[in-house]
Amino acid sequence: MKKTKILIIEDDKFLIKLYSDKLRREGFEVVEAISSEEGLNKVLMEKPDLVLLDLVLPRKSGFEILSEIKLNPKTKNIPVVILTNLGQESDIKRGLDLGAAAYLVKTDFSINQLPELIKEHLVGRKRKRK
Amino acid sequence: MEKRYFLKNAPQYKLAEIISVVSHQLKTPLSSIKGYLEVLLSEDLGQLNKQQKEYLKDVLENTRQMIDLVRDLLDVTIIEVNRIEFKKSPTDLAKIIKKSMKEFSLLARAKNCDLSFETLNEFPLLNIDSIKIKQVIDNLIDNAISYNKRKGEVKVSLFKKGKKVVFCCKDTGIGISEGEKDKIFTKFYRSEEAIALATRGSGLGLFISKAIIEKSGGKIWFKSKKGKGSVFCFSLPIKS
């Protein structure tokens, strides 16, 4: 059976390792990108089932990446879950308005909830397709 | 020295931006530490012995404390430069309280504290920022449990009074002495008894709570007797 592919765009080496290891242990296929450019390339090349996106990234912000994903007809249906430490109301609103499937503040949620949360958004996506 | 001079003389809005950036920079390693600890404690990577578990839980508790402190410092700065943002929407306050009660049930059990919630009325939805009001409710319940005696009680209630709803959180804790009553909503203030009883806490929670309630058009107040307990209440207008 084909594994669900998750693309993680995160520039912190400790966090990307933490998320990747956790998701691999839970049976996901994980693709990593540590910069915005690499992230955008991999969204197109790897065609992930879901993207986990950090917001504070060098050169291009996560908001810009999200906007590009949602404007491209080839990638606009990929659910994007924002995983950030920006917790201001204006940031949350901006992320959701741009089309993020969920907005999570890293310090406020447990890593152990991540696999379940991803599964929920993938189920939601499949339902929408039907 | 130069840095201190810079911070002291920076305009308020600049200072807020500096603190916002510093908070973000601090939160990144803290969320990483928290995540690794949660994975270890979940025993995904292998079973831990009792002492290893206990030590890791202590480190996690301290990490959470640091995260709370960073969040509180950012909140205080935002309040002080008047940049607090409210995202209001029709909210069921009783539902928020029940959620907080559930989240604090573990802490209450650990402290052998009887935590209860009572409401008699049906309430209209309030136009409030649910995240911020929950922050206040969490702070008041957390204080009531943390500064309570063993086998103490915390009674939370919600009722209607004219055109307002009133939330109260009553405890059987250490109480507040007369001399400290006017300082309790002051930034960084913690009573000696509070420090002695619970090491956790930045002394910012009540300051932030007061600002949130007042900026939501409400009032916050308390009554207390040293050694007997306290009751902290806030009211919010039904139409705002």
Tab-separated table of C-alpha atoms in Angstrom:
chain	number	residue	atom	x	y	z
A	1	MET	CA	0.000	0.000	0.000
A	2	LYS	CA	1.269	3.455	-0.930
A	3	LYS	CA	2.334	5.488	2.061
A	4	THR	CA	0.889	8.948	2.682
A	5	LYS	CA	3.511	11.509	1.737
A	6	ILE	CA	4.077	14.529	3.981
A	7	LEU	CA	6.302	17.449	2.995
A	8	ILE	CA	7.749	19.356	5.946
A	9	ILE	CA	9.031	22.866	5.247
A	10	GLU	CA	10.920	23.896	8.385
A	11	ASP	CA	14.309	25.576	8.748
A	12	ASP	CA	15.068	24.489	12.322
A	13	LYS	CA	17.146	21.309	12.124
A	14	PHE	CA	16.017	20.011	15.513
A	15	LEU	CA	12.318	20.499	14.827
A	16	ILE	CA	12.443	19.014	11.322
A	17	LYS	CA	14.182	15.920	12.720
A	18	LEU	CA	11.614	15.669	15.531
A	19	TYR	CA	8.604	15.891	13.178
A	20	SER	CA	10.130	13.634	10.501
A	21	ASP	CA	11.116	10.889	12.924
A	22	LYS	CA	7.704	10.968	14.606
A	23	LEU	CA	5.795	10.775	11.310
A	24	ARG	CA	8.044	8.029	9.894
A	25	ARG	CA	7.472	5.970	13.030
A	26	GLU	CA	3.744	6.411	12.432
A	27	GLY	CA	4.054	5.025	8.896
A	28	PHE	CA	4.149	8.192	6.791
A	29	GLU	CA	6.595	8.882	3.985
A	30	VAL	CA	8.350	12.144	4.805
A	31	VAL	CA	10.049	14.624	2.496
A	32	GLU	CA	12.015	17.436	4.107
A	33	ALA	CA	12.729	20.977	2.922
A	34	ILE	CA	14.818	23.351	4.990
A	35	SER	CA	14.298	26.476	2.887
A	36	SER	CA	11.399	28.184	1.127
A	37	GLU	CA	12.859	27.577	-2.366
A	38	GLU	CA	13.424	23.900	-1.658
A	39	GLY	CA	9.916	23.705	-0.209
A	40	LEU	CA	8.241	25.202	-3.276
A	41	ASN	CA	10.250	22.934	-5.615
A	42	LYS	CA	9.341	19.857	-3.628
A	43	VAL	CA	5.628	20.729	-3.552
A	44	LEU	CA	5.713	20.533	-7.362
A	45	MET	CA	8.130	17.631	-7.751
A	46	GLU	CA	7.041	15.349	-4.929
A	47	LYS	CA	3.290	16.017	-5.050
A	48	PRO	CA	2.815	15.443	-1.310
A	49	ASP	CA	-0.547	14.527	0.231
A	50	LEU	CA	-0.113	17.249	2.840
A	51	VAL	CA	2.349	20.036	3.642
A	52	LEU	CA	3.486	21.023	7.132
A	53	LEU	CA	4.649	24.601	6.848
A	54	ASP	CA	6.664	26.841	9.147
A	55	LEU	CA	6.096	30.589	8.724
A	56	VAL	CA	9.339	32.241	9.711
A	57	LEU	CA	11.728	31.163	6.978
A	58	PRO	CA	14.650	33.013	5.424
A	59	ARG	CA	14.065	34.906	2.133
A	60	LYS	CA	10.456	33.889	1.492
A	61	SER	CA	7.977	33.666	4.371
A	62	GLY	CA	5.615	30.760	4.939
A	63	PHE	CA	2.710	33.091	4.064
A	64	GLU	CA	4.216	33.654	0.619
A	65	ILE	CA	4.794	29.926	0.140
A	66	LEU	CA	1.202	29.192	1.166
A	67	SER	CA	-0.080	31.814	-1.209
A	68	GLU	CA	1.936	30.358	-4.109
A	69	ILE	CA	0.733	26.825	-3.354
A	70	LYS	CA	-2.882	27.971	-3.301
A	71	LEU	CA	-2.565	30.046	-6.489
A	72	ASN	CA	-1.092	27.204	-8.522
A	73	PRO	CA	-3.830	24.966	-10.011
A	74	LYS	CA	-1.460	21.977	-9.736
A	75	THR	CA	-0.979	22.365	-5.995
A	76	LYS	CA	-3.994	24.316	-4.711
A	77	ASN	CA	-5.809	21.210	-3.422
A	78	ILE	CA	-2.925	20.017	-1.234
A	79	PRO	CA	-3.850	20.672	2.407
A	80	VAL	CA	-1.343	22.912	4.151
A	81	VAL	CA	-1.055	22.808	7.939
A	82	ILE	CA	0.800	25.762	9.407
A	83	LEU	CA	3.110	24.875	12.263
A	84	THR	CA	4.610	28.008	13.752
A	85	ASN	CA	5.397	29.971	16.844
A	86	LEU	CA	3.667	33.101	15.587
A	87	GLY	CA	0.533	33.077	17.695
A	88	GLN	CA	-0.926	36.553	17.178
A	89	GLU	CA	-4.565	36.742	16.066
A	90	SER	CA	-3.586	38.648	12.918
A	91	ASP	CA	-1.136	35.879	11.897
A	92	ILE	CA	-3.722	33.140	12.516
A	93	LYS	CA	-6.337	35.031	10.499
A	94	ARG	CA	-3.888	35.676	7.650
A	95	GLY	CA	-2.868	31.998	7.493
A	96	LEU	CA	-6.446	30.731	7.462
A	97	ASP	CA	-7.561	33.398	4.982
A	98	LEU	CA	-4.793	32.308	2.631
A	99	GLY	CA	-6.229	28.792	2.671
A	100	ALA	CA	-4.375	26.857	5.387
A	101	ALA	CA	-6.265	23.748	6.518
A	102	ALA	CA	-5.167	24.311	10.131
A	103	TYR	CA	-3.002	26.685	12.141
A	104	LEU	CA	-0.992	25.213	14.998
A	105	VAL	CA	1.227	27.033	17.469
A	106	LYS	CA	4.253	24.820	18.157
A	107	THR	CA	4.457	25.547	21.864
A	108	ASP	CA	0.722	24.968	22.425
A	109	PHE	CA	0.283	21.506	20.976
A	110	SER	CA	1.817	18.135	21.644
A	111	ILE	CA	3.904	16.363	19.000
A	112	ASN	CA	1.983	13.209	19.901
A	113	GLN	CA	-1.176	14.803	18.437
A	114	LEU	CA	0.456	15.439	15.056
A	115	PRO	CA	-0.200	12.076	13.310
A	116	GLU	CA	-3.887	12.142	14.301
A	117	LEU	CA	-4.257	15.710	13.158
A	118	ILE	CA	-2.721	14.939	9.784
A	119	LYS	CA	-5.026	11.943	9.345
A	120	GLU	CA	-8.061	14.150	10.127
A	121	HIS	CA	-7.121	16.616	7.398
A	122	LEU	CA	-6.455	13.861	4.890
A	123	VAL	CA	-9.854	12.302	5.597
A	124	GLY	CA	-11.445	15.739	5.191
A	125	ARG	CA	-9.718	16.129	1.837
A	126	LYS	CA	-10.888	12.729	0.586
A	127	ARG	CA	-14.465	13.586	1.618
A	128	LYS	CA	-14.270	16.851	-0.305
A	129	ARG	CA	-13.051	14.998	-3.424
A	130	LYS	CA	-16.088	12.688	-3.334
B	1	MET	CA	25.724	48.174	28.396
B	2	GLU	CA	25.049	49.453	24.877
B	3	LYS	CA	22.178	47.020	24.522
B	4	ARG	CA	20.667	48.179	27.787
B	5	TYR	CA	20.906	51.816	26.685
B	6	PHE	CA	19.300	50.903	23.392
B	7	LEU	CA	16.396	49.084	25.040
B	8	LYS	CA	15.815	51.849	27.592
B	9	ASN	CA	15.662	54.505	24.908
B	10	ALA	CA	13.875	52.555	22.216
B	11	PRO	CA	10.420	53.884	21.385
B	12	GLN	CA	7.642	51.714	22.828
B	13	TYR	CA	6.546	50.266	19.492
B	14	LYS	CA	10.167	49.323	18.669
B	15	LEU	CA	10.514	47.671	22.048
B	16	ALA	CA	7.367	45.658	21.342
B	17	GLU	CA	8.849	44.494	18.056
B	18	ILE	CA	12.164	43.587	19.714
B	19	ILE	CA	10.353	41.571	22.386
B	20	SER	CA	8.163	39.931	19.764
B	21	VAL	CA	11.254	38.801	17.809
B	22	VAL	CA	13.088	37.671	20.952
B	23	SER	CA	9.996	35.725	22.077
B	24	HIS	CA	9.826	33.967	18.748
B	25	GLN	CA	13.540	33.145	18.884
B	26	LEU	CA	13.109	31.730	22.391
B	27	LYS	CA	10.016	29.726	21.489
B	28	THR	CA	11.775	27.829	18.690
B	29	PRO	CA	14.283	25.956	20.889
B	30	LEU	CA	11.687	25.627	23.660
B	31	SER	CA	9.177	23.948	21.346
B	32	SER	CA	11.933	21.642	20.176
B	33	ILE	CA	12.898	20.668	23.750
B	34	LYS	CA	9.214	20.187	24.629
B	35	GLY	CA	8.644	17.986	21.574
B	36	TYR	CA	11.645	15.716	22.245
B	37	LEU	CA	10.565	15.325	25.874
B	38	GLU	CA	7.008	14.437	24.852
B	39	VAL	CA	8.297	11.788	22.467
B	40	LEU	CA	10.549	10.281	25.154
B	41	LEU	CA	7.713	10.330	27.695
B	42	SER	CA	5.297	8.695	25.251
B	43	GLU	CA	7.745	5.717	25.305
B	44	ASP	CA	7.642	5.523	21.502
B	45	LEU	CA	11.384	4.891	21.606
B	46	GLY	CA	11.375	2.403	24.460
B	47	GLN	CA	10.205	1.974	27.991
B	48	LEU	CA	11.498	4.273	30.716
B	49	ASN	CA	12.048	3.342	34.323
B	50	LYS	CA	10.159	5.170	37.079
B	51	GLN	CA	12.975	7.587	37.896
B	52	GLN	CA	13.743	8.417	34.257
B	53	LYS	CA	10.060	9.189	33.731
B	54	GLU	CA	9.937	11.357	36.842
B	55	TYR	CA	13.035	13.350	35.808
B	56	LEU	CA	11.761	13.872	32.267
B	57	LYS	CA	8.384	15.008	33.596
B	58	ASP	CA	10.186	17.576	35.761
B	59	VAL	CA	12.155	18.865	32.772
B	60	LEU	CA	8.923	19.063	30.732
B	61	GLU	CA	7.198	20.959	33.539
B	62	ASN	CA	10.074	23.457	33.646
B	63	THR	CA	10.052	23.816	29.870
B	64	ARG	CA	6.319	24.557	29.934
B	65	GLN	CA	6.973	27.130	32.634
B	66	MET	CA	9.528	28.856	30.401
B	67	ILE	CA	7.088	28.802	27.474
B	68	ASP	CA	4.408	30.385	29.685
B	69	LEU	CA	6.847	33.041	30.839
B	70	VAL	CA	7.827	33.946	27.281
B	71	ARG	CA	4.128	34.109	26.289
B	72	ASP	CA	3.318	36.273	29.332
B	73	LEU	CA	6.195	38.667	28.614
B	74	LEU	CA	4.988	39.100	25.058
B	75	ASP	CA	1.394	39.633	26.248
B	76	VAL	CA	2.491	42.256	28.768
B	77	THR	CA	4.465	44.134	26.128
B	78	ILE	CA	1.545	44.072	23.726
B	79	ILE	CA	-0.764	45.361	26.465
B	80	GLU	CA	1.652	48.116	27.442
B	81	VAL	CA	2.027	49.490	23.934
B	82	ASN	CA	-1.712	49.200	23.474
B	83	ARG	CA	-1.439	46.793	20.577
B	84	ILE	CA	-3.645	44.100	22.034
B	85	GLU	CA	-5.820	42.609	19.278
B	86	PHE	CA	-9.256	41.101	19.857
B	87	LYS	CA	-10.861	38.635	17.508
B	88	LYS	CA	-14.454	38.737	18.750
B	89	SER	CA	-17.079	36.214	17.789
B	90	PRO	CA	-20.327	34.911	19.376
B	91	THR	CA	-19.129	32.598	22.140
B	92	ASP	CA	-20.714	30.190	24.594
B	93	LEU	CA	-18.892	31.101	27.817
B	94	ALA	CA	-20.161	28.042	29.731
B	95	LYS	CA	-18.653	25.798	27.050
B	96	ILE	CA	-15.255	27.505	27.427
B	97	ILE	CA	-15.405	27.083	31.205
B	98	LYS	CA	-16.229	23.372	30.838
B	99	LYS	CA	-13.219	22.971	28.530
B	100	SER	CA	-10.950	24.660	31.097
B	101	MET	CA	-12.400	22.499	33.883
B	102	LYS	CA	-11.554	19.386	31.900
B	103	GLU	CA	-8.009	20.592	31.240
B	104	PHE	CA	-7.411	21.390	34.907
B	105	SER	CA	-8.933	18.163	36.256
B	106	LEU	CA	-5.525	16.443	36.264
B	107	LEU	CA	-3.838	19.238	38.214
B	108	ALA	CA	-6.765	19.297	40.663
B	109	ARG	CA	-6.526	15.546	41.163
B	110	ALA	CA	-2.764	15.804	41.725
B	111	LYS	CA	-3.404	18.431	44.418
B	112	ASN	CA	-6.292	16.420	45.873
B	113	CYS	CA	-8.504	19.390	45.183
B	114	ASP	CA	-12.253	19.215	44.597
B	115	LEU	CA	-12.981	21.204	41.430
B	116	SER	CA	-16.619	21.936	40.578
B	117	PHE	CA	-18.636	24.121	38.214
B	118	GLU	CA	-22.108	25.431	38.810
B	119	THR	CA	-24.379	27.395	36.551
B	120	LEU	CA	-28.100	27.925	36.801
B	121	ASN	CA	-28.939	30.213	33.933
B	122	GLU	CA	-29.193	29.842	30.195
B	123	PHE	CA	-26.812	32.304	28.609
B	124	PRO	CA	-26.906	34.214	25.375
B	125	LEU	CA	-23.762	33.999	23.253
B	126	LEU	CA	-21.262	36.715	24.175
B	127	ASN	CA	-19.365	38.674	21.574
B	128	ILE	CA	-15.880	38.106	22.979
B	129	ASP	CA	-12.415	36.900	22.018
B	130	SER	CA	-12.774	33.311	23.189
B	131	ILE	CA	-9.019	32.574	23.258
B	132	LYS	CA	-8.251	35.609	25.423
B	133	ILE	CA	-11.188	35.077	27.806
B	134	LYS	CA	-10.180	31.421	28.148
B	135	GLN	CA	-6.677	32.638	29.048
B	136	VAL	CA	-8.232	34.610	31.952
B	137	ILE	CA	-10.405	31.664	33.073
B	138	ASP	CA	-7.388	29.327	32.916
B	139	ASN	CA	-5.317	31.761	34.932
B	140	LEU	CA	-7.940	32.099	37.685
B	141	ILE	CA	-8.582	28.348	37.938
B	142	ASP	CA	-4.853	27.581	37.835
B	143	ASN	CA	-4.197	30.053	40.683
B	144	ALA	CA	-7.136	28.703	42.718
B	145	ILE	CA	-5.763	25.148	42.501
B	146	SER	CA	-2.053	25.983	42.779
B	147	TYR	CA	-2.446	28.225	45.836
B	148	ASN	CA	-4.906	25.932	47.588
B	149	LYS	CA	-4.436	23.669	50.571
B	150	ARG	CA	-4.320	19.927	50.102
B	151	LYS	CA	-7.848	18.528	49.972
B	152	GLY	CA	-9.072	22.046	49.252
B	153	GLU	CA	-12.014	23.147	47.125
B	154	VAL	CA	-12.355	25.242	43.997
B	155	LYS	CA	-15.878	26.277	43.045
B	156	VAL	CA	-16.396	27.882	39.680
B	157	SER	CA	-19.708	29.555	38.931
B	158	LEU	CA	-21.314	31.491	36.133
B	159	PHE	CA	-24.457	33.548	36.547
B	160	LYS	CA	-26.396	36.413	35.064
B	161	LYS	CA	-26.655	39.764	36.826
B	162	GLY	CA	-28.706	42.348	34.968
B	163	LYS	CA	-27.099	42.957	31.600
B	164	LYS	CA	-23.911	41.166	32.587
B	165	VAL	CA	-22.634	37.653	33.055
B	166	VAL	CA	-20.458	37.063	36.076
B	167	PHE	CA	-17.790	34.387	36.381
B	168	CYS	CA	-16.451	33.561	39.849
B	169	CYS	CA	-13.744	31.199	41.021
B	170	LYS	CA	-13.758	30.546	44.758
B	171	ASP	CA	-11.009	28.656	46.571
B	172	THR	CA	-10.079	27.532	50.060
B	173	GLY	CA	-6.457	28.506	49.612
B	174	ILE	CA	-3.847	30.675	51.271
B	175	GLY	CA	-5.742	33.929	50.722
B	176	ILE	CA	-4.308	37.413	50.383
B	177	SER	CA	-3.298	39.627	53.290
B	178	GLU	CA	-4.746	43.139	53.638
B	179	GLY	CA	-1.381	44.740	52.869
B	180	GLU	CA	-1.072	42.923	49.585
B	181	LYS	CA	-4.567	43.436	48.217
B	182	ASP	CA	-3.785	46.602	46.263
B	183	LYS	CA	-0.734	45.019	44.622
B	184	ILE	CA	-2.305	41.831	43.384
B	185	PHE	CA	-3.006	43.040	39.824
B	186	THR	CA	0.433	44.652	39.555
B	187	LYS	CA	2.923	43.353	37.032
B	188	PHE	CA	5.402	40.776	38.413
B	189	TYR	CA	3.865	40.906	41.896
B	190	ARG	CA	3.773	37.622	43.823
B	191	SER	CA	3.033	37.385	47.523
B	192	GLU	CA	5.576	35.712	49.802
B	193	GLU	CA	3.120	32.904	50.577
B	194	ALA	CA	2.510	32.356	46.876
B	195	ILE	CA	6.227	32.070	46.195
B	196	ALA	CA	6.645	29.698	49.126
B	197	LEU	CA	3.749	27.482	48.083
B	198	ALA	CA	4.148	27.259	44.332
B	199	THR	CA	7.425	27.892	42.551
B	200	ARG	CA	5.595	28.243	39.232
B	201	GLY	CA	4.300	31.645	38.163
B	202	SER	CA	5.665	34.860	36.776
B	203	GLY	CA	3.428	37.327	38.597
B	204	LEU	CA	2.028	38.414	35.237
B	205	GLY	CA	-1.163	36.349	35.015
B	206	LEU	CA	-3.468	38.667	36.970
B	207	PHE	CA	-2.034	41.776	35.316
B	208	ILE	CA	-2.772	40.263	31.894
B	209	SER	CA	-6.206	39.029	33.016
B	210	LYS	CA	-7.193	42.506	34.218
B	211	ALA	CA	-6.136	44.079	30.923
B	212	ILE	CA	-8.031	41.486	28.860
B	213	ILE	CA	-11.236	41.843	30.895
B	214	GLU	CA	-11.162	45.633	30.962
B	215	LYS	CA	-10.459	45.861	27.244
B	216	SER	CA	-13.401	43.488	26.692
B	217	GLY	CA	-15.639	46.027	28.443
B	218	GLY	CA	-15.793	44.101	31.713
B	219	LYS	CA	-14.569	44.334	35.305
B	220	ILE	CA	-12.430	42.044	37.440
B	221	TRP	CA	-12.316	41.984	41.243
B	222	PHE	CA	-11.647	39.740	44.221
B	223	LYS	CA	-12.423	39.203	47.885
B	224	SER	CA	-10.003	37.402	50.110
B	225	LYS	CA	-9.185	36.531	53.689
B	226	LYS	CA	-5.686	35.412	54.565
B	227	GLY	CA	-5.625	31.737	55.456
B	228	LYS	CA	-9.278	31.257	54.470
B	229	GLY	CA	-9.333	31.607	50.702
B	230	SER	CA	-10.214	33.952	47.877
B	231	VAL	CA	-12.863	34.498	45.300
B	232	PHE	CA	-11.908	36.101	41.979
B	233	CYS	CA	-14.700	37.278	39.710
B	234	PHE	CA	-15.093	39.043	36.398
B	235	SER	CA	-18.128	40.378	34.621
B	236	LEU	CA	-18.695	40.841	30.909
B	237	PRO	CA	-21.464	42.794	29.228
B	238	ILE	CA	-24.057	40.670	27.440
B	239	LYS	CA	-24.104	43.094	24.515
B	240	SER	CA	-20.663	44.375	23.511
